[in-house]
Coordinates of C-alpha atoms in Angstrom, one line a residue:
G11 CA 64.3 9.4 -76.2
A12 CA 61.0 9.2 -78.0
R13 CA 59.0 9.8 -74.8
S14 CA 60.4 13.3 -74.2
A15 CA 59.7 14.8 -77.6
P16 CA 56.1 16.2 -77.0
E17 CA 56.9 17.7 -73.6
A18 CA 58.3 21.1 -74.5
T19 CA 55.3 22.4 -76.5
G20 CA 53.5 24.4 -73.8
W21 CA 56.9 25.4 -72.2
R22 CA 58.0 27.1 -75.4
D23 CA 56.1 30.3 -74.4
Y24 CA 58.9 30.8 -71.8
P25 CA 62.5 31.3 -73.1
A26 CA 63.9 29.3 -70.2
G27 CA 61.1 26.6 -70.2
P28 CA 62.5 24.0 -72.7
G29 CA 65.9 24.2 -71.1
F30 CA 64.4 23.5 -67.7
L31 CA 62.7 20.4 -69.0
R32 CA 65.9 19.2 -70.8
A33 CA 67.8 19.6 -67.5
L34 CA 65.2 17.5 -65.7
A35 CA 65.3 14.7 -68.4
D36 CA 69.1 14.7 -68.2
G37 CA 69.0 14.1 -64.4
R38 CA 70.3 17.5 -63.4
A39 CA 68.9 19.6 -60.6
P40 CA 67.7 22.9 -62.1
R41 CA 65.8 25.3 -59.6
A42 CA 63.2 27.7 -60.9
V43 CA 60.5 30.1 -60.0
W44 CA 57.8 29.9 -62.7
S45 CA 55.3 32.8 -63.4
A46 CA 52.5 31.1 -65.3
L47 CA 50.8 33.1 -68.1
A48 CA 47.0 33.8 -68.1
G49 CA 45.0 31.0 -69.5
T50 CA 47.8 28.5 -68.9
D51 CA 46.8 24.8 -68.5
W52 CA 49.1 24.6 -65.5
P53 CA 48.3 21.0 -64.5
T54 CA 49.5 19.9 -67.9
R55 CA 52.7 22.0 -67.7
L56 CA 53.5 20.5 -64.2
A57 CA 52.7 17.0 -65.5
E58 CA 55.2 17.6 -68.4
A59 CA 57.9 18.6 -65.9
V60 CA 57.2 15.5 -63.9
A61 CA 57.2 13.3 -67.0
A62 CA 60.6 14.7 -68.0
T63 CA 61.9 13.9 -64.5
V64 CA 60.5 10.3 -64.6
H65 CA 62.0 9.9 -68.1
G66 CA 65.4 10.8 -66.6
G67 CA 64.9 7.9 -64.1
R68 CA 64.0 9.9 -61.0
G69 CA 60.9 10.5 -58.9
A70 CA 58.9 13.7 -58.1
V71 CA 56.7 15.3 -55.4
V72 CA 54.1 17.9 -56.3
V73 CA 52.1 19.8 -53.7
V74 CA 48.9 21.8 -54.6
G75 CA 46.6 23.8 -52.4
D76 CA 43.2 22.0 -52.5
A77 CA 41.3 19.0 -53.7
R78 CA 40.1 20.7 -56.9
D79 CA 43.6 21.5 -58.0
L80 CA 44.6 18.0 -57.1
A81 CA 41.9 16.4 -59.2
R82 CA 43.1 18.5 -62.2
L83 CA 46.7 17.5 -61.7
D84 CA 45.7 13.9 -61.2
T85 CA 44.0 13.8 -64.6
A86 CA 46.9 15.6 -66.3
L87 CA 49.4 13.2 -64.9
T88 CA 47.4 10.1 -65.9
T89 CA 47.4 11.5 -69.5
Q90 CA 51.2 12.2 -69.4
L91 CA 52.5 9.1 -67.6
G92 CA 49.7 6.6 -68.1
P93 CA 47.7 5.0 -65.3
G94 CA 49.4 3.6 -62.2
R95 CA 52.5 5.7 -62.3
H96 CA 51.6 8.1 -59.5
V97 CA 49.6 8.3 -56.3
A98 CA 47.6 11.2 -54.9
L99 CA 47.7 11.8 -51.1
S100 CA 45.0 14.0 -49.5
A101 CA 43.0 14.2 -46.3
A102 CA 39.8 13.3 -48.2
L103 CA 41.0 9.8 -49.1
G104 CA 40.4 8.3 -45.7
P105 CA 43.1 6.4 -43.6
A106 CA 43.1 3.1 -45.5
K107 CA 43.5 4.5 -49.0
R108 CA 46.0 7.0 -47.8
Y109 CA 48.1 4.4 -46.2
R110 CA 48.0 2.2 -49.3
A111 CA 49.1 5.2 -51.4
F112 CA 51.9 6.0 -48.9
L113 CA 53.1 2.4 -49.0
A114 CA 53.1 2.4 -52.8
A115 CA 55.4 5.4 -52.7
R116 CA 57.6 4.1 -49.9
R117 CA 58.2 0.8 -51.6
G118 CA 59.1 2.6 -54.9
Q119 CA 56.1 1.1 -56.8
V120 CA 55.3 4.5 -58.1
P121 CA 57.8 7.3 -58.9
V122 CA 55.5 10.2 -58.4
V123 CA 53.5 11.5 -55.4
I124 CA 51.1 14.5 -55.7
G125 CA 48.9 15.8 -53.0
T126 CA 47.8 18.6 -50.7
R127 CA 50.2 19.8 -48.0
A128 CA 50.3 16.4 -46.3
A129 CA 52.3 15.1 -49.3
M130 CA 55.3 17.4 -48.6
F131 CA 56.9 14.6 -46.5
A132 CA 56.0 11.8 -48.9
P133 CA 58.8 9.3 -49.3
V134 CA 60.0 9.1 -52.9
P135 CA 63.1 7.0 -53.7
R136 CA 65.6 8.9 -56.0
L137 CA 63.8 12.2 -55.6
G138 CA 64.5 14.3 -58.7
L139 CA 62.0 17.1 -58.5
V140 CA 59.9 18.9 -55.9
A141 CA 57.2 21.3 -57.1
I142 CA 54.6 23.5 -55.5
W143 CA 51.7 25.3 -57.2
D144 CA 50.6 28.7 -55.9
D145 CA 52.9 28.8 -52.8
G146 CA 51.3 32.0 -51.5
D147 CA 48.1 30.1 -50.7
D148 CA 47.6 29.9 -46.9
L149 CA 46.5 26.3 -47.3
H150 CA 50.1 25.3 -47.6
A151 CA 50.8 26.3 -44.0
E152 CA 50.2 23.4 -41.5
P153 CA 48.0 24.7 -38.6
R154 CA 49.3 22.1 -36.2
A155 CA 52.7 22.2 -34.4
P156 CA 55.5 22.5 -35.5
Y157 CA 53.6 24.5 -38.2
P158 CA 55.7 23.4 -41.3
H159 CA 55.1 25.3 -44.6
A160 CA 55.0 23.1 -47.7
R161 CA 57.3 25.4 -49.6
E162 CA 59.9 25.4 -46.9
V163 CA 59.8 21.6 -46.5
L164 CA 60.1 21.0 -50.2
L165 CA 62.9 23.5 -50.8
T166 CA 64.8 21.9 -47.9
R167 CA 64.3 18.5 -49.4
A168 CA 65.6 19.8 -52.8
Q169 CA 68.7 21.3 -51.1
L170 CA 69.5 18.2 -49.0
G171 CA 68.8 15.7 -51.7
D172 CA 70.2 17.7 -54.6
A173 CA 66.9 17.6 -56.4
A174 CA 65.3 20.1 -58.9
A175 CA 62.8 22.6 -57.5
L176 CA 59.9 24.4 -59.1
V177 CA 58.0 27.1 -57.3
A178 CA 55.1 27.9 -59.6
G179 CA 52.0 30.2 -59.7
H180 CA 50.3 33.0 -61.5
T181 CA 51.7 35.4 -58.9
R182 CA 55.1 35.5 -57.1
T183 CA 55.6 35.6 -53.3
A184 CA 58.3 37.6 -51.6
E185 CA 59.8 34.3 -50.5
A186 CA 60.1 33.1 -54.1
Q187 CA 61.6 36.5 -55.1
L188 CA 64.2 36.0 -52.3
L189 CA 65.2 32.6 -54.0
L190 CA 65.8 34.5 -57.2
E191 CA 67.7 37.5 -55.6
T192 CA 70.0 35.2 -53.7
G193 CA 70.7 33.3 -56.9
W194 CA 69.3 30.0 -55.5
A195 CA 66.8 29.7 -58.4
K196 CA 66.3 31.1 -61.9
E197 CA 63.1 32.6 -63.2
I198 CA 60.9 31.1 -65.9
V199 CA 58.9 34.0 -67.3
A200 CA 57.4 34.8 -70.7
D201 CA 58.7 37.8 -72.7
R202 CA 56.5 40.9 -72.6
A203 CA 55.1 40.4 -76.2
T204 CA 53.8 36.9 -75.2
V205 CA 52.4 38.3 -71.9
R206 CA 50.5 41.0 -73.8
R207 CA 49.2 38.5 -76.4
R208 CA 47.9 36.1 -73.7
T209 CA 46.4 38.4 -71.1
P210 CA 43.0 40.0 -70.9
L211 CA 42.5 43.8 -71.0
V212 CA 42.7 45.0 -67.4
T213 CA 41.1 48.4 -66.4
P214 CA 40.8 49.9 -62.9
T215 CA 37.7 52.0 -62.0
G216 CA 39.2 54.2 -59.3
D217 CA 38.5 57.7 -60.5
D218 CA 35.1 58.3 -58.9
P219 CA 35.9 58.8 -55.2
Q220 CA 32.5 57.5 -54.2
L221 CA 33.0 54.2 -55.9
A222 CA 36.7 53.9 -55.0
R223 CA 35.6 53.9 -51.4
D224 CA 32.8 51.5 -52.1
P225 CA 33.9 48.5 -54.0
G226 CA 30.9 46.6 -52.7
A227 CA 29.2 48.9 -55.2
A228 CA 26.9 46.1 -56.2
T229 CA 24.7 47.1 -53.2
A230 CA 23.7 50.3 -55.0
R231 CA 25.1 50.0 -58.5
L232 CA 28.1 48.4 -60.2
P233 CA 30.7 51.0 -61.4
S234 CA 29.6 51.8 -64.9
L235 CA 32.8 50.3 -66.4
A236 CA 32.2 47.0 -64.7
W237 CA 28.6 47.1 -65.7
E238 CA 29.5 47.7 -69.4
A239 CA 32.1 44.9 -69.4
A240 CA 29.6 42.4 -67.9
R241 CA 26.9 43.4 -70.4
A242 CA 29.2 43.2 -73.4
A243 CA 30.5 39.7 -72.3
L244 CA 26.9 38.4 -71.7
K245 CA 25.8 39.8 -75.1
A246 CA 28.7 37.9 -76.7
D247 CA 27.3 34.7 -75.0
T248 CA 30.3 34.3 -72.7
P249 CA 30.3 33.7 -68.9
V250 CA 31.2 36.5 -66.5
L251 CA 33.1 35.9 -63.2
V252 CA 32.5 38.2 -60.2
Q253 CA 34.9 37.8 -57.3
V254 CA 33.6 39.0 -54.0
P255 CA 34.9 38.6 -50.5
R256 CA 33.7 35.7 -48.3
R257 CA 30.6 36.0 -46.3
G258 CA 31.4 37.7 -43.0
Y259 CA 35.0 37.9 -44.3
L260 CA 36.0 41.3 -43.0
P261 CA 34.6 42.9 -39.8
S262 CA 35.8 46.3 -40.9
V263 CA 33.4 49.2 -41.0
A264 CA 33.1 52.5 -42.8
C265 CA 31.2 55.8 -42.3
A266 CA 27.6 55.3 -43.6
D267 CA 27.4 58.8 -45.0
C268 CA 30.7 59.3 -46.9
R269 CA 32.0 55.7 -47.0
A270 CA 35.4 56.7 -45.6
P271 CA 37.0 53.7 -43.7
A272 CA 36.4 54.0 -40.0
R273 CA 39.8 54.2 -38.3
C274 CA 40.9 54.4 -34.6
P275 CA 41.4 58.0 -33.4
H276 CA 44.4 56.8 -31.4
C277 CA 46.5 54.6 -33.7
S278 CA 44.7 54.7 -37.0
G279 CA 44.0 51.0 -36.9
P280 CA 40.8 49.5 -38.5
L281 CA 37.7 49.7 -36.4
A282 CA 35.5 46.6 -36.2
L283 CA 32.1 45.7 -34.9
R284 CA 32.4 42.4 -32.9
S285 CA 28.6 42.0 -32.8
A286 CA 25.4 43.8 -33.8
G287 CA 25.1 45.6 -30.4
A288 CA 28.7 46.2 -29.7
A289 CA 30.5 49.6 -29.8
P290 CA 33.2 49.8 -32.5
A291 CA 36.6 48.7 -31.2
C292 CA 40.1 49.0 -32.8
R293 CA 41.6 45.7 -34.1
W294 CA 45.1 46.9 -33.4
C295 CA 45.1 48.6 -30.0
G296 CA 41.8 47.3 -28.6
R297 CA 40.5 50.7 -27.6
V298 CA 36.7 51.2 -27.9
A299 CA 35.6 54.2 -30.0
A300 CA 32.2 54.5 -28.5
A301 CA 31.7 58.2 -29.6
Y302 CA 33.1 57.7 -33.1
A303 CA 32.6 60.6 -35.5
C304 CA 33.9 60.5 -39.1
P305 CA 36.9 62.9 -39.5
H306 CA 35.7 63.6 -43.1
C307 CA 32.0 64.4 -42.7
S308 CA 31.4 64.1 -38.9
G309 CA 28.9 61.4 -39.6
R310 CA 28.2 59.0 -36.6
R311 CA 26.5 56.1 -38.4
L312 CA 28.6 53.1 -39.5
R313 CA 28.1 50.4 -42.1
A314 CA 29.9 47.2 -43.1
S315 CA 32.3 48.1 -45.9
V316 CA 32.1 44.7 -47.5
V317 CA 29.1 42.9 -49.0
G318 CA 29.0 39.1 -49.1
A319 CA 28.7 36.8 -52.1
R320 CA 25.0 36.0 -51.6
R321 CA 23.9 39.6 -51.5
T322 CA 25.9 40.4 -54.7
A323 CA 24.4 37.4 -56.5
E324 CA 20.9 38.7 -55.6
E325 CA 21.6 42.2 -56.8
L326 CA 23.2 41.1 -60.1
G327 CA 20.4 38.6 -60.7
R328 CA 18.0 41.5 -60.6
A329 CA 20.2 43.6 -62.9
F330 CA 20.5 40.9 -65.6
P331 CA 17.1 39.1 -65.2
D332 CA 17.3 36.5 -68.0
V333 CA 20.9 35.3 -67.3
P334 CA 21.5 32.2 -65.1
V335 CA 23.4 33.2 -61.9
R336 CA 25.7 30.5 -60.2
T337 CA 27.5 30.9 -57.0
S338 CA 30.7 29.2 -56.0
G339 CA 31.9 29.4 -52.4
R340 CA 31.4 27.9 -49.0
E341 CA 28.0 26.4 -49.6
G342 CA 29.1 24.7 -52.8
V343 CA 32.2 25.0 -55.0
L344 CA 31.8 24.7 -58.7
D345 CA 34.7 23.0 -60.7
A346 CA 33.7 24.1 -64.2
V347 CA 31.0 26.2 -65.9
P348 CA 29.9 26.0 -69.6
G349 CA 31.1 28.7 -72.0
S350 CA 27.7 30.3 -72.6
A351 CA 26.3 33.5 -71.1
S352 CA 26.0 33.2 -67.3
L353 CA 27.0 35.1 -64.1
V354 CA 29.3 33.3 -61.7
I355 CA 29.6 34.9 -58.3
S356 CA 32.6 33.4 -56.5
T357 CA 34.6 33.9 -53.3
P358 CA 38.4 34.0 -53.6
G359 CA 39.8 30.6 -54.2
A360 CA 36.6 29.0 -55.3
E361 CA 36.6 30.3 -59.0
P362 CA 35.5 27.6 -61.5
V363 CA 37.2 27.1 -64.8
A364 CA 35.1 28.3 -67.8
D365 CA 35.0 26.4 -71.0
G366 CA 37.0 28.6 -73.4
G367 CA 37.6 31.2 -70.6
F368 CA 35.5 34.0 -69.1
G369 CA 34.5 36.9 -71.2
A370 CA 34.8 39.3 -68.3
V371 CA 36.1 39.1 -64.7
L372 CA 35.0 41.7 -62.2
L373 CA 37.1 42.1 -59.0
L374 CA 34.9 43.8 -56.5
D375 CA 36.6 43.4 -53.1
A376 CA 39.8 45.5 -53.6
W377 CA 39.3 47.8 -50.7
A378 CA 38.4 45.1 -48.3
L379 CA 41.5 43.0 -49.2
L380 CA 44.0 45.9 -49.3
T381 CA 43.1 47.5 -46.0
R382 CA 43.5 44.3 -44.0
A383 CA 45.9 44.7 -41.1
D384 CA 48.3 42.1 -42.4
L385 CA 51.9 42.0 -43.6
R386 CA 50.8 40.0 -46.7
A387 CA 47.7 42.1 -47.6
G388 CA 49.1 43.5 -50.8
E389 CA 50.7 40.2 -51.9
E390 CA 47.6 38.2 -51.1
T391 CA 45.3 40.6 -52.9
L392 CA 47.4 40.4 -56.1
R393 CA 47.5 36.6 -55.8
R394 CA 43.7 36.5 -55.6
W395 CA 43.3 38.9 -58.5
L396 CA 45.7 37.2 -60.8
T397 CA 44.2 33.8 -60.0
A398 CA 40.8 35.0 -61.1
A399 CA 42.0 37.2 -64.0
A400 CA 44.0 34.3 -65.4
L401 CA 40.7 32.5 -66.1
A402 CA 39.6 35.2 -68.6
R403 CA 40.0 35.0 -72.3
P404 CA 42.9 37.0 -73.9
A405 CA 42.2 40.6 -74.9
S406 CA 42.2 39.6 -78.6
A407 CA 39.2 37.3 -77.9
G408 CA 37.4 40.1 -76.0
G409 CA 38.6 39.2 -72.5
R410 CA 38.1 42.0 -70.0
V411 CA 39.1 42.4 -66.3
V412 CA 37.7 45.2 -64.3
V413 CA 39.2 45.9 -60.9
V414 CA 37.3 48.3 -58.6
A415 CA 40.3 50.0 -57.1
D416 CA 42.5 53.1 -57.6
G417 CA 44.9 52.6 -60.5
S418 CA 47.8 54.2 -58.6
L419 CA 48.1 51.3 -56.0
A420 CA 51.1 49.1 -56.5
S421 CA 49.1 45.8 -56.6
V422 CA 46.7 47.3 -59.1
Q423 CA 49.7 48.5 -61.2
A424 CA 51.1 44.9 -61.1
L425 CA 47.8 43.5 -62.3
L426 CA 47.4 46.1 -65.1
R427 CA 50.9 45.3 -66.4
W428 CA 50.6 41.6 -65.5
D429 CA 54.0 41.8 -63.8
P430 CA 54.0 39.9 -60.5
G431 CA 57.8 39.9 -60.5
W432 CA 58.0 43.7 -60.3
F433 CA 55.5 43.6 -57.3
A434 CA 57.4 40.8 -55.5
A435 CA 60.7 42.7 -55.9
R436 CA 59.2 45.8 -54.5
E437 CA 57.5 43.9 -51.6
L438 CA 60.7 42.2 -50.7
A439 CA 62.7 45.5 -50.7
E440 CA 60.1 47.0 -48.4
R441 CA 60.2 44.1 -46.0
R442 CA 64.0 44.2 -46.0
E443 CA 63.8 47.8 -44.9
L444 CA 61.2 47.0 -42.2
G445 CA 62.9 43.8 -41.0
F446 CA 60.0 41.6 -41.8
P447 CA 60.0 38.0 -43.1
P448 CA 61.3 36.7 -45.4
A449 CA 64.1 39.3 -45.2
A450 CA 64.5 38.6 -41.5
R451 CA 63.3 35.6 -39.5
M452 CA 60.7 36.1 -36.8
A453 CA 59.4 33.8 -34.1
S454 CA 56.1 34.5 -32.3
L455 CA 55.7 33.2 -28.8
T456 CA 52.1 33.1 -27.6
G457 CA 50.9 32.1 -24.2
L458 CA 50.0 33.5 -20.7
P459 CA 52.3 36.5 -19.9
A460 CA 54.1 34.6 -17.1
A461 CA 54.8 31.6 -19.3
V462 CA 56.1 33.7 -22.2
A463 CA 58.4 35.6 -19.8
D464 CA 59.6 32.3 -18.4
L465 CA 60.4 30.9 -21.8
L466 CA 62.3 34.1 -22.8
T467 CA 64.3 33.9 -19.5
A468 CA 65.3 30.3 -20.2
A469 CA 66.2 31.0 -23.9
R470 CA 69.8 31.9 -24.8
L471 CA 68.9 34.0 -27.8
P472 CA 71.5 35.0 -30.4
A473 CA 73.2 38.4 -29.7
E474 CA 71.4 40.0 -32.7
A475 CA 67.9 39.0 -31.5
E476 CA 65.4 41.8 -31.1
V477 CA 62.5 41.1 -28.8
L478 CA 59.3 43.0 -29.7
G479 CA 56.0 43.2 -27.8
P480 CA 54.0 42.2 -25.9
V481 CA 50.8 42.5 -27.8
P482 CA 47.5 41.1 -26.6
A483 CA 46.4 37.7 -28.1
D484 CA 43.2 35.8 -27.6
A485 CA 41.9 34.6 -24.2
D486 CA 44.1 36.6 -21.8
Q487 CA 47.2 35.5 -23.6
E488 CA 50.0 37.7 -25.0
R489 CA 52.4 37.5 -27.9
M490 CA 56.1 38.4 -28.1
L491 CA 58.0 38.5 -31.4
V492 CA 61.7 37.7 -31.6
R493 CA 63.4 39.0 -34.7
V494 CA 66.9 37.9 -36.1
P495 CA 68.7 38.3 -39.4
R496 CA 68.2 35.4 -41.8
S497 CA 71.8 34.1 -41.1
R498 CA 70.9 33.5 -37.4
A499 CA 67.7 31.6 -38.1
A500 CA 69.1 28.3 -37.0
G501 CA 70.5 29.8 -33.8
L502 CA 67.1 31.2 -32.9
A503 CA 65.4 27.9 -33.6
A504 CA 67.9 26.0 -31.5
A505 CA 67.6 28.5 -28.6
L506 CA 63.8 28.3 -28.5
H507 CA 63.9 24.5 -28.9
A508 CA 66.3 24.2 -25.9
A509 CA 64.3 26.7 -23.8
A510 CA 61.0 24.8 -24.5
G511 CA 62.8 21.6 -23.5
V512 CA 63.9 23.1 -20.2
R513 CA 60.3 24.1 -19.5
T514 CA 59.1 20.6 -20.3
A515 CA 61.7 19.1 -18.0
R516 CA 60.6 21.4 -15.2
R517 CA 57.0 20.3 -16.0
A518 CA 55.9 23.9 -16.5
A519 CA 52.1 24.0 -16.4
E520 CA 51.3 26.7 -19.0
P521 CA 52.2 26.0 -22.6
V522 CA 53.7 28.5 -25.0
R523 CA 53.0 28.3 -28.7
I524 CA 56.2 28.8 -30.7
Q525 CA 55.9 29.6 -34.4
V526 CA 58.8 30.6 -36.7
D527 CA 57.8 33.0 -39.5
P528 CA 54.1 32.7 -38.8
L529 CA 51.8 33.5 -41.8
S530 CA 50.2 36.4 -39.9
L531 CA 52.3 38.6 -37.7
F532 CA 49.5 41.0 -36.6

């Protein structure tokens, strides 16, 4: 029909894009993983996909991470569908408005529901499309029992209701890669020539060992490459984005003399200082390294290896005295900044959109992000980098991205080549080998030692189940991990559910927290 003609324009950058929209408009159920190009107006692209679905006589549910993304999508949908054709569900609405929006969807008065993770369960008659933007964002995981993840809920709804599914983002998670490798979904990616044309020029500054170990180099000096990029962008009257870790984000410490990361002499885990007066303790095995001496230079003094956003803003403000400095983070998040010369210091996830794109993006927290003791450290780092770098102008318009990290690291390589698919495939293969999610299913059981043992005794686990642990958790509790192959996931869930039921019937006093595939395993 006449309505569906303008929809394909932005999707033409991707060979499979127009076909995906056509399938939606025809009422079919295509399933895709979309890697968005840098500088993509993704709310409009998602709105076009939703409009195609509505045009085909069906409804849609779209879940985004936070209120800022929701506001952008809200505007884009109003433009595409006209007013009154969708409702937005988010915690910020307040109970009355939220209930009104819920009822409008329930009664079929609107065909489209968008929202933050609460919208994953939104009732939509004749559901034709479920979509999630940036599925690697930890905001999609519900922190309350039974800890559903928006992506898993939406994909289950698509499977059960024979609806189309779109998992979208600048980056790609191992979970999304698994959907592609099992053939459940197809990928929507641009060809290499388009990727090269649209992305900024990315350069790593990892050659100087002093700076490679000190990405908070803003304390003393920015690496010269980052400095030059910022100066050139400001000279061209374009804004510069500087991404730094959260204030107090990482308690890891390094040797004050040679900047080598301080690691536990027993298990090589990261050392941390819990408070100003405490001795450094290992975050993995808990041992205290009171007499710590650096294995590289024998130094005994320690320093924080990460510098917070406010300190960086101060330093850069001194370095470029006549340029306005704006910060976006916990104290106040900026939605947009003008396209004139300015410095924007942002924590990950709080980056504003610049009018016309940023002239330069400096990524200063590489070391802090990559050395986190976390299964998803590499994936999460690349997600944060690509999200910030995607806000830069293309290289042809002078867009530069400088990442203070060693160019040989896999996540840096993926950023240089703008190839999240390669990184996701590599990450998934590695997790298969190690037996980590999503290649295997894991359940974590946290509680007092006696309660966890009691639950495991009551549980009739599948024969293939491996029980790992215990590891200490907070407040005298311990944690056990149960691992099964993906095909046995339902058996594991049923066994744990039944065992928890037995304990409830016996009125067991001590609770055990059961989480399947928790976001953090360590």
